[in-house]
Short mmCIF file of N, CA and C in Angstrom, two decimals:
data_model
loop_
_atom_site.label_atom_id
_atom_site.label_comp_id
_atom_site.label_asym_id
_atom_site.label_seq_id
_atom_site.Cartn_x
_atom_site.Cartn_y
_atom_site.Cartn_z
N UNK A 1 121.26 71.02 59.08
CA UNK A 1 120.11 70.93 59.96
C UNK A 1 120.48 70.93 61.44
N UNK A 2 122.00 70.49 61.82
CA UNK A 2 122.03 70.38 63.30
C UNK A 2 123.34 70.90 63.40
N UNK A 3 123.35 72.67 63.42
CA UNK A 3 123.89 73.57 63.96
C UNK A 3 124.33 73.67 65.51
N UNK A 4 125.64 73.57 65.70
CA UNK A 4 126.23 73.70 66.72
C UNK A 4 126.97 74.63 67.49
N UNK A 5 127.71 75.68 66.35
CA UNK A 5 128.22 76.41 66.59
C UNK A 5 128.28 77.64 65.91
N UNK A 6 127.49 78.82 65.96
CA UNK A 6 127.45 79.85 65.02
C UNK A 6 127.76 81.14 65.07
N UNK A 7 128.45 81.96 64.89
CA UNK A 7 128.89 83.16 65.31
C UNK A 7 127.56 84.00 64.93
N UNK A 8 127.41 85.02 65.67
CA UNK A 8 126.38 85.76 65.57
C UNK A 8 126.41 86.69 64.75
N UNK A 9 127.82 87.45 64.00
CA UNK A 9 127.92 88.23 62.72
C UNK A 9 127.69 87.57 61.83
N UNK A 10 127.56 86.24 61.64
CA UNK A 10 126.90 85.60 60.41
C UNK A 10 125.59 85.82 60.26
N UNK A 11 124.74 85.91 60.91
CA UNK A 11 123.43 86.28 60.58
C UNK A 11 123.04 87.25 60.13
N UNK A 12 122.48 87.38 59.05
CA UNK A 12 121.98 88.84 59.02
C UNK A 12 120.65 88.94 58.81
N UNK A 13 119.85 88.16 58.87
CA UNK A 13 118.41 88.37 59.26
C UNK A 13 117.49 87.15 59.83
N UNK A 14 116.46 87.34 60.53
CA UNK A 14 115.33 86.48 61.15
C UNK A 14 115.35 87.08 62.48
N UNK A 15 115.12 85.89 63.73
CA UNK A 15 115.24 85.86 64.95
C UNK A 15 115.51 84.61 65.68
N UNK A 16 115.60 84.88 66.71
CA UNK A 16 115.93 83.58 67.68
C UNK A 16 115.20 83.49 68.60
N UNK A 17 114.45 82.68 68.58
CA UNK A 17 113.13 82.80 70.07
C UNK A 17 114.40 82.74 71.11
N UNK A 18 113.20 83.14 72.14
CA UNK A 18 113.53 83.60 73.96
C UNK A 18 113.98 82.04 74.42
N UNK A 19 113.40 81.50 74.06
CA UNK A 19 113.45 79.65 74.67
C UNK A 19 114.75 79.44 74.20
N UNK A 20 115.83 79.90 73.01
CA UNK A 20 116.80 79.12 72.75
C UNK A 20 118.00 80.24 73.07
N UNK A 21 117.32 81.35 74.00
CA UNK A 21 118.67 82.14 74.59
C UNK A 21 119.20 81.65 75.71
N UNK A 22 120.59 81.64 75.99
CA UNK A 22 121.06 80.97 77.12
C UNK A 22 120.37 82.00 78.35
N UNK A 23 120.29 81.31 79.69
CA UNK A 23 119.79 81.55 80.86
C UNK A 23 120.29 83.02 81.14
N UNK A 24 121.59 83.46 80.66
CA UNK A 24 122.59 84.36 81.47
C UNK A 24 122.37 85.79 80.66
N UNK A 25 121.51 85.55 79.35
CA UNK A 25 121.09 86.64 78.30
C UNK A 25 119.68 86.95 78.75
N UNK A 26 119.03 86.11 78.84
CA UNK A 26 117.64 86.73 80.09
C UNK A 26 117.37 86.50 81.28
N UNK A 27 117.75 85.88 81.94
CA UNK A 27 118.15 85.70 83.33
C UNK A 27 118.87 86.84 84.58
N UNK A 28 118.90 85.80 85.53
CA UNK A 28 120.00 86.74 87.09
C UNK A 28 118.94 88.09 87.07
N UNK A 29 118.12 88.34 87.43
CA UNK A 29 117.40 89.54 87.86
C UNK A 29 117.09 90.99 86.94
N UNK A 30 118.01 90.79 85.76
CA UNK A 30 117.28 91.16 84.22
C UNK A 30 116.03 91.89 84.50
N UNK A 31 116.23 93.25 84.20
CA UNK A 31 114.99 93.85 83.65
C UNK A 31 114.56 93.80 82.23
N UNK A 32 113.60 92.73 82.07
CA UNK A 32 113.10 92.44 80.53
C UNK A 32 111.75 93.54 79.78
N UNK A 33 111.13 94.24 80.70
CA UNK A 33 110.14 94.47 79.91
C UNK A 33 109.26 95.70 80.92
N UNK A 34 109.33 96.83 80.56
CA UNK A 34 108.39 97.16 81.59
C UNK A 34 106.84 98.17 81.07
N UNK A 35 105.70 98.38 81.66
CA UNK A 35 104.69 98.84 81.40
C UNK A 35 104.15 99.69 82.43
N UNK A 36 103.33 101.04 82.37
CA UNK A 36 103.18 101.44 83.06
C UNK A 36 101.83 102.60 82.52
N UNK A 37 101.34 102.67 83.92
CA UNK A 37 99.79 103.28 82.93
C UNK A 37 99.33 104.40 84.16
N UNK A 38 98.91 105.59 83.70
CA UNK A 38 99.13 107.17 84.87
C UNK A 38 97.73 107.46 84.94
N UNK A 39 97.53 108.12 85.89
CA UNK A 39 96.40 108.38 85.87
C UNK A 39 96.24 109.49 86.76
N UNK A 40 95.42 110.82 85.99
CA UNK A 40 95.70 112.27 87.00
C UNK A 40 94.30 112.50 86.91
N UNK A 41 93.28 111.76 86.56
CA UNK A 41 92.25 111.82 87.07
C UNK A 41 91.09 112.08 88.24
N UNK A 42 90.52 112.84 88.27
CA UNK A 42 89.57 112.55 89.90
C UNK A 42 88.58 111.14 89.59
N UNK A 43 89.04 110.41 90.41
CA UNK A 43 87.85 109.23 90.61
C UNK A 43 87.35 109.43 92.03
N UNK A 44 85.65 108.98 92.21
CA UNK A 44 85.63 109.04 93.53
C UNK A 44 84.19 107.53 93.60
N UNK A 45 83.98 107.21 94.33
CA UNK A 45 82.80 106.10 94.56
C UNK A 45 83.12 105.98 96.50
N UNK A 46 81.51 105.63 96.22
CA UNK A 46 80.87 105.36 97.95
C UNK A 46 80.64 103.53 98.09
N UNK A 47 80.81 103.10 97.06
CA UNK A 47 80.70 101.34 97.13
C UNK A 47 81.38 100.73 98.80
N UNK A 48 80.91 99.71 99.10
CA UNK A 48 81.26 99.54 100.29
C UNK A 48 82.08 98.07 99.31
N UNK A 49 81.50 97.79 98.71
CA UNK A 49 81.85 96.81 97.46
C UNK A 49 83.35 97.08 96.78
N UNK A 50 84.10 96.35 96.34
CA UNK A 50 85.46 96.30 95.96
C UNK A 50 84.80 96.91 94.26
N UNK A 51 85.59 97.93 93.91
CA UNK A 51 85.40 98.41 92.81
C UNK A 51 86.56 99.04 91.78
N UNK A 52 86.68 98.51 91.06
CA UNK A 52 87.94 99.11 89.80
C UNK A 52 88.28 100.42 89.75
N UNK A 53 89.55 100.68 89.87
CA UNK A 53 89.85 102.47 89.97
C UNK A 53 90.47 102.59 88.75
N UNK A 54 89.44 103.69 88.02
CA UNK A 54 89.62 103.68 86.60
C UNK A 54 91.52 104.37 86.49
N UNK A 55 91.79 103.47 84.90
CA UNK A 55 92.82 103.40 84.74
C UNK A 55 94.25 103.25 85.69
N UNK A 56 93.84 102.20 86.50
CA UNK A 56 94.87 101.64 87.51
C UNK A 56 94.81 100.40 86.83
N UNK A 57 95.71 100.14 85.64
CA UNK A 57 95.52 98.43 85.06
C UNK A 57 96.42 98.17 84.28
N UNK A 58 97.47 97.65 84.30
CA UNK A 58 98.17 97.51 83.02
C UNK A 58 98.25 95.58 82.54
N UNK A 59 98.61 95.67 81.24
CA UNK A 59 98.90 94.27 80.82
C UNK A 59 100.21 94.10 80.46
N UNK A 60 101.06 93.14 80.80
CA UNK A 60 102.60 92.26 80.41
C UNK A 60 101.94 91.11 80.30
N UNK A 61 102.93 90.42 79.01
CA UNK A 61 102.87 89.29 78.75
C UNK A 61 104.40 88.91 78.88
N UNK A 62 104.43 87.85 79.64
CA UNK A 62 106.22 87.35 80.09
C UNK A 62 106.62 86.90 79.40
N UNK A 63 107.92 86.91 78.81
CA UNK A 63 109.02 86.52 78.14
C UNK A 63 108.92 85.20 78.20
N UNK A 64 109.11 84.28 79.35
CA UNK A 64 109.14 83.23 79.86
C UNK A 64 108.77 82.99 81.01
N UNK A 65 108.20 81.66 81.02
CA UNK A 65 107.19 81.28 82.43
C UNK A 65 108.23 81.23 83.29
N UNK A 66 109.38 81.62 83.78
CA UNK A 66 110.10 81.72 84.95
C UNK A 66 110.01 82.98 85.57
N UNK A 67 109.78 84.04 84.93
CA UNK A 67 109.85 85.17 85.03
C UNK A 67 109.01 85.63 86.19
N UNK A 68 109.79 86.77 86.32
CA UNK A 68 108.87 87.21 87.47
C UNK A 68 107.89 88.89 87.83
N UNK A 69 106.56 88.96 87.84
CA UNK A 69 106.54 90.42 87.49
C UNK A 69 106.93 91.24 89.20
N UNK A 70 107.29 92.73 88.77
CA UNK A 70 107.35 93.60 89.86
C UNK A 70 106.01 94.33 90.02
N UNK A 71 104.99 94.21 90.71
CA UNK A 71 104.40 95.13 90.53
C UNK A 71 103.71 96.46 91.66
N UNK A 72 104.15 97.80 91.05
CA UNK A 72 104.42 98.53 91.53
C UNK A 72 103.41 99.65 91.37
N UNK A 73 102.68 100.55 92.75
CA UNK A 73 101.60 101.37 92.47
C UNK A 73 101.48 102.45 93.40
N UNK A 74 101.16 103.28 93.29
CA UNK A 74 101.05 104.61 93.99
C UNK A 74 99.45 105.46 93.68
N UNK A 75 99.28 105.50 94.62
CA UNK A 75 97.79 106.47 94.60
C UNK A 75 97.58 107.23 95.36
N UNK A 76 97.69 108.98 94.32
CA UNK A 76 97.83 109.96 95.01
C UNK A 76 96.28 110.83 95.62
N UNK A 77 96.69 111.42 96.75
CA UNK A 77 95.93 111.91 97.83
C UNK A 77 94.23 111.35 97.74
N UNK A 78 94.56 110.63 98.49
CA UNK A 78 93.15 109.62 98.99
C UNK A 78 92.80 110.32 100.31
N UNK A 79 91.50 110.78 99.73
CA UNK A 79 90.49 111.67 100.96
C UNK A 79 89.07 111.09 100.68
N UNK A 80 88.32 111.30 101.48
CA UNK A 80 87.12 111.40 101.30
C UNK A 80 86.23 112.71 101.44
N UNK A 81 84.90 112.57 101.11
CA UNK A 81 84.02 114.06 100.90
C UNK A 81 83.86 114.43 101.76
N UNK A 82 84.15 113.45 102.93
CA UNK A 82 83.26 114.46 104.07
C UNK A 82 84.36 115.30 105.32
N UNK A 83 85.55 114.44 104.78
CA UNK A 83 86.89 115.04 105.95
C UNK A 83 86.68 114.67 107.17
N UNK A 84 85.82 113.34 107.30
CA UNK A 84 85.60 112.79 108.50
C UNK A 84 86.66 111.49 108.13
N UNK A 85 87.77 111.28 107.90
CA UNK A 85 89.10 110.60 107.84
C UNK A 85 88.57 109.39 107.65
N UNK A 86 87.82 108.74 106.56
CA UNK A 86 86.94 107.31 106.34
C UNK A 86 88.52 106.11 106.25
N UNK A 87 87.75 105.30 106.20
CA UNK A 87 88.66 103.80 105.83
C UNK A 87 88.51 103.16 104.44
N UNK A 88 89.31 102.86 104.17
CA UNK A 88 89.78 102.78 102.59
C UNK A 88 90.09 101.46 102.53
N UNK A 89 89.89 100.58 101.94
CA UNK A 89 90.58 98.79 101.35
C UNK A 89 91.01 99.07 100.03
N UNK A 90 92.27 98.46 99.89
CA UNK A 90 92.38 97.76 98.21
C UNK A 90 92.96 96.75 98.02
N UNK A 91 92.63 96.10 96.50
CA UNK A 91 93.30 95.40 96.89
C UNK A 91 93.70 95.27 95.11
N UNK A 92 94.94 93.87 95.19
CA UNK A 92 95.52 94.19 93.37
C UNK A 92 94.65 92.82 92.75
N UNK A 93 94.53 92.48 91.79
CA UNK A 93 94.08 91.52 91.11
C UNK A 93 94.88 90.89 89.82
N UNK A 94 95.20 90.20 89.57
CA UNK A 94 95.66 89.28 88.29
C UNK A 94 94.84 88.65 87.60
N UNK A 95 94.14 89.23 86.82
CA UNK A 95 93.38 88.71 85.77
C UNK A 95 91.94 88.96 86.99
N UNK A 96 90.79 88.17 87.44
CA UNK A 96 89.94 87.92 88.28
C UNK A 96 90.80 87.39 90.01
N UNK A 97 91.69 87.46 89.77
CA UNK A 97 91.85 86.59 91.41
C UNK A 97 92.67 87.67 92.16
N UNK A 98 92.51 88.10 93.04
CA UNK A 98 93.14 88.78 94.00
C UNK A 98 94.11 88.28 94.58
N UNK A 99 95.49 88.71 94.84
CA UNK A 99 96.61 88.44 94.99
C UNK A 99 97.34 89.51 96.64
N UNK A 100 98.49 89.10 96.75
CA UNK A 100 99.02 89.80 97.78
C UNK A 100 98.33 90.46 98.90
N UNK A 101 97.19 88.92 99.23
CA UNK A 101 96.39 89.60 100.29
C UNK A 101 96.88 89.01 101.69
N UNK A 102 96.16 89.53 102.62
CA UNK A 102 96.44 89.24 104.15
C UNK A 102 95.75 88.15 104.34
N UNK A 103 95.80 87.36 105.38
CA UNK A 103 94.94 86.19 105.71
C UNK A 103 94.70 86.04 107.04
N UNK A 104 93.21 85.53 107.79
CA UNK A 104 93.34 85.54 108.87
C UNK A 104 92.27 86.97 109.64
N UNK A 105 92.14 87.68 108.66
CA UNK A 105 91.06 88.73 108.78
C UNK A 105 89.70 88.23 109.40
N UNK A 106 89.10 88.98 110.11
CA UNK A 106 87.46 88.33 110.62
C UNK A 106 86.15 88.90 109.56
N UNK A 107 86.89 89.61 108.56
CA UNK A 107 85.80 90.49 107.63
C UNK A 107 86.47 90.45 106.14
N UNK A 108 87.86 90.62 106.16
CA UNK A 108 88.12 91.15 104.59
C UNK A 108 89.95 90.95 104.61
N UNK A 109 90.10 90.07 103.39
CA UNK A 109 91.53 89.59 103.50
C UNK A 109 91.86 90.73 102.22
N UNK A 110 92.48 91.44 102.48
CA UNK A 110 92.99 92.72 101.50
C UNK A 110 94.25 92.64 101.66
N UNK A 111 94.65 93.53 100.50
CA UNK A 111 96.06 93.88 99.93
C UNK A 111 96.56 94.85 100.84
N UNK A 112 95.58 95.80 101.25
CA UNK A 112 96.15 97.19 102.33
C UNK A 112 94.60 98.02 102.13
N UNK A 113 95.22 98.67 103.37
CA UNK A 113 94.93 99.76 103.78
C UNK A 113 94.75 100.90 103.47
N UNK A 114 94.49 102.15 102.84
CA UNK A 114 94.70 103.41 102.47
C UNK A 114 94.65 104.45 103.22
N UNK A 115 95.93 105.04 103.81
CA UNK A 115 95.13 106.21 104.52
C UNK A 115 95.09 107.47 103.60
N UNK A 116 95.04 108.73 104.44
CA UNK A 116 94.64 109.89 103.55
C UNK A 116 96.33 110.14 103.11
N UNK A 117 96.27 110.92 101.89
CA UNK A 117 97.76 111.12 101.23
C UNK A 117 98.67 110.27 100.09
N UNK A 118 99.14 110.36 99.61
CA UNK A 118 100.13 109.25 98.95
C UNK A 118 100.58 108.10 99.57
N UNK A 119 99.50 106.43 98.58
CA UNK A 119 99.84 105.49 99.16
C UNK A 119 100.78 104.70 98.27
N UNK A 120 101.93 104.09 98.90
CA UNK A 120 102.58 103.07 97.99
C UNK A 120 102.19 101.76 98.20
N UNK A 121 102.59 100.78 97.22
CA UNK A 121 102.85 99.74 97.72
C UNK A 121 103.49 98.67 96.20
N UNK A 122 104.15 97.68 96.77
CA UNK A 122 105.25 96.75 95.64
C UNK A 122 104.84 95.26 95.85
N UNK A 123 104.65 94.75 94.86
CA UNK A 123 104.64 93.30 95.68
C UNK A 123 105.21 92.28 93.94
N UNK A 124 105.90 91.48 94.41
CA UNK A 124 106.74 90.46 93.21
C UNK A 124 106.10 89.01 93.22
N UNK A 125 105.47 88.66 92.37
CA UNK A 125 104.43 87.96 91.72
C UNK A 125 105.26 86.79 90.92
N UNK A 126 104.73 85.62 90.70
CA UNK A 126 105.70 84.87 90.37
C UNK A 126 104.42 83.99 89.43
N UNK A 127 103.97 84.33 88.21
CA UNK A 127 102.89 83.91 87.97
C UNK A 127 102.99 82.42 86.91
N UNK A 128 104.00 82.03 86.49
CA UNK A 128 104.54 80.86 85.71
C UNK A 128 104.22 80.65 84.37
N UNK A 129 103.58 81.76 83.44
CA UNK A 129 103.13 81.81 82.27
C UNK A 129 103.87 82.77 81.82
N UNK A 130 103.39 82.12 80.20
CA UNK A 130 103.75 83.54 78.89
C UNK A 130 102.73 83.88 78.35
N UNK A 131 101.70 83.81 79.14
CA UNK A 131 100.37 84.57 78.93
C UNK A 131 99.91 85.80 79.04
N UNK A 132 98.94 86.50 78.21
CA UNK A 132 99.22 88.34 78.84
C UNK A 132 98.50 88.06 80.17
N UNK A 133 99.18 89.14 81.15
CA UNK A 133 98.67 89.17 82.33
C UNK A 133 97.93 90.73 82.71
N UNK A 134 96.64 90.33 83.25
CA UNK A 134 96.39 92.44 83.92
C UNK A 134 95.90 92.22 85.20
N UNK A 135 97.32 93.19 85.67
CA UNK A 135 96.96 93.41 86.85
C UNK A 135 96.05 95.12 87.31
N UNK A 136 95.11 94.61 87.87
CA UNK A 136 94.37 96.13 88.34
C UNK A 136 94.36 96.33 89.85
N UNK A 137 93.90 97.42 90.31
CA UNK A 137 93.70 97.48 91.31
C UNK A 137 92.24 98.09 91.55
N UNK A 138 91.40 97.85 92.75
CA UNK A 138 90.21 97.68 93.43
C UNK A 138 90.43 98.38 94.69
N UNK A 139 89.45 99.37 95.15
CA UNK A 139 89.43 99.46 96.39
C UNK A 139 87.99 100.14 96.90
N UNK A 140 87.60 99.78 98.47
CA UNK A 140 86.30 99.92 98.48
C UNK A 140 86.51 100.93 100.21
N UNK A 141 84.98 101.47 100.06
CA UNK A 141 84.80 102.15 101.10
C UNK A 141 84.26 100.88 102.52
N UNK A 142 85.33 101.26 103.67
CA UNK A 142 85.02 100.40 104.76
C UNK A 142 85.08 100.88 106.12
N UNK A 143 84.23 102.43 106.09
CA UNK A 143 84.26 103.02 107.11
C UNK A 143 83.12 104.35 106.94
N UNK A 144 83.02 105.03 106.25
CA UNK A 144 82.17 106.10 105.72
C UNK A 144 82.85 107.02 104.60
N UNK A 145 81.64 107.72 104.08
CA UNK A 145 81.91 108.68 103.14
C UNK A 145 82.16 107.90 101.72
N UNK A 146 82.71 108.88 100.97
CA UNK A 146 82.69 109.53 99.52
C UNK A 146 84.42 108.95 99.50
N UNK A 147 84.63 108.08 98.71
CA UNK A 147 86.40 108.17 98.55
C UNK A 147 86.60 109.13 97.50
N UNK A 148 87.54 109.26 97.41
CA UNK A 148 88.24 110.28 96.42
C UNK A 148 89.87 109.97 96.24
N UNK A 149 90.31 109.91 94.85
CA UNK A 149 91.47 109.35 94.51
C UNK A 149 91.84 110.58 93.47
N UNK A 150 92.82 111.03 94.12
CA UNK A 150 93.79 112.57 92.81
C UNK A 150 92.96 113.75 93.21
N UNK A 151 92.72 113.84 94.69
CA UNK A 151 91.92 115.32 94.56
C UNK A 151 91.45 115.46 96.24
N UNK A 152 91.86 115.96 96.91
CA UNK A 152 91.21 116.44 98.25
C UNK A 152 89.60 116.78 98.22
N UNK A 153 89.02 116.14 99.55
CA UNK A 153 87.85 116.67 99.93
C UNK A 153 87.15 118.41 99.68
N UNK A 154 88.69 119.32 99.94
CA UNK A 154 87.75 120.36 99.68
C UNK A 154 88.63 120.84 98.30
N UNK A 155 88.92 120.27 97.46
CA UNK A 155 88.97 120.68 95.50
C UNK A 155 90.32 121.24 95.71
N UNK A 156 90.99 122.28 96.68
CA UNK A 156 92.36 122.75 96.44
C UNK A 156 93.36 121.85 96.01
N UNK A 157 93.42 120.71 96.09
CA UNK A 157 94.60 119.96 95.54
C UNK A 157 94.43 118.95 95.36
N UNK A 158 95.86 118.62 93.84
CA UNK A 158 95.28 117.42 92.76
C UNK A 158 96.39 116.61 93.34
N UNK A 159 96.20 115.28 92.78
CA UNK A 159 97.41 114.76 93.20
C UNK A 159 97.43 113.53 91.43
N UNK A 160 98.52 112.27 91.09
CA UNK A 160 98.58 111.42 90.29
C UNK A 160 98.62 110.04 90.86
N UNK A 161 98.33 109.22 90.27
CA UNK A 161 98.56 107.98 90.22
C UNK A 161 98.65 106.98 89.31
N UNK A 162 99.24 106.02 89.56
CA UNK A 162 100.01 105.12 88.51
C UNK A 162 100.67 103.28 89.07
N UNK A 163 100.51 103.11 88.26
CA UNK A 163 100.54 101.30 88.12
C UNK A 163 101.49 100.78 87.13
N UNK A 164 102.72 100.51 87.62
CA UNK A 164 103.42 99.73 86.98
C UNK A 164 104.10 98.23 87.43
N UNK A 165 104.06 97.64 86.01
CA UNK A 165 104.54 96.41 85.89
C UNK A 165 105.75 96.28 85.46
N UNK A 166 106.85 95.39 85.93
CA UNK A 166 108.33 95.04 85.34
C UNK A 166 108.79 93.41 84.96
N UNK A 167 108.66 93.17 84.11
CA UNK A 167 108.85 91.83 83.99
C UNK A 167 110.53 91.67 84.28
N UNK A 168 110.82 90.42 85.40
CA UNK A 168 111.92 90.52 85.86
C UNK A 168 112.13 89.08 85.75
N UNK A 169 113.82 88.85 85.18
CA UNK A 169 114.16 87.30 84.77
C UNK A 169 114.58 86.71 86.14
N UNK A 170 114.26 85.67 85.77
CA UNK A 170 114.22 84.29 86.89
C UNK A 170 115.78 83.79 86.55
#
């Protein structure tokens, strides 16, 4: 019953939970797990309102509550309808709560900015659960026009976008 010392070619079947691996087998900056979700879609909305950009969402559930996610997103060629160069907000969310925002704003504490073209952005999240987590992203019109996400104002060109998560050891 109170195993101390066991070579690991002795086993030949079950598992060993995550909780009873030493620190140095999932640990030190370890890439444990990653997810990632594409999207070559045209989305477009006039909401001045923070609104979900379809299929920008993925779910990880962490290994262990030390862990840490990466999360990483790109959204290709952001225009609007009218080519009058509008203003764009987004922002990321974890489950309902908005995360990696600015503070100190007189109108709107956001994640960023969008201008026209391929936007990046990374931000490392430190959420303390082994719960599934989804992160999405939101973004709203805060200037004029028609947004448009994977597709120019006048239809000649497509572009992709995509949302990924990396669960990274603590």
């Amino acid at each position: 019953t109170n195993i101390t010392n066991l070579n690991a070619s002795n086993i030949s079947q079950g598992t060993v939970p995550v909780a009873r691996l030493p620190a140095e087998a999932i640990g030190g900056g370890k890439v444990l797990q990653v997810v990632s979700s594409f999207n070559n879609t045209f989305y477009s909305s006039n909401s001045t309102s923070y609104t979900d950009i379809t299929n920008m969402n993925v779910t990880i559930t962490p290994t262990v509550s030390s862990s840490k996610i990466l999360i990483t997103f790109a959204l290709g060629l952001v225009d609007d309808a009218s080519g009058s160069n509008g203003g764009y907000a987004f922002r990321m969310l974890r489950g309902s709560t908005a995360i990696a925002q600015g503070t100190g704003g007189s109108v709107n504490q956001n994640t960023g900015f969008i201008g026209q073209e391929t936007n990046m952005f990374q931000f490392l999240d430190s959420p303390g659960t082994t719960n599934a987590l989804t992160y999405k992203l939101q973004f709203k019109n805060t200037y004029n026009g028609n947004i448009r996400i994977n597709r120019t104002q006048d239809g000649q060109n497509s572009g992709a976008s995509s949302i990924t998560a990396m669960e990274i050891g603590a």
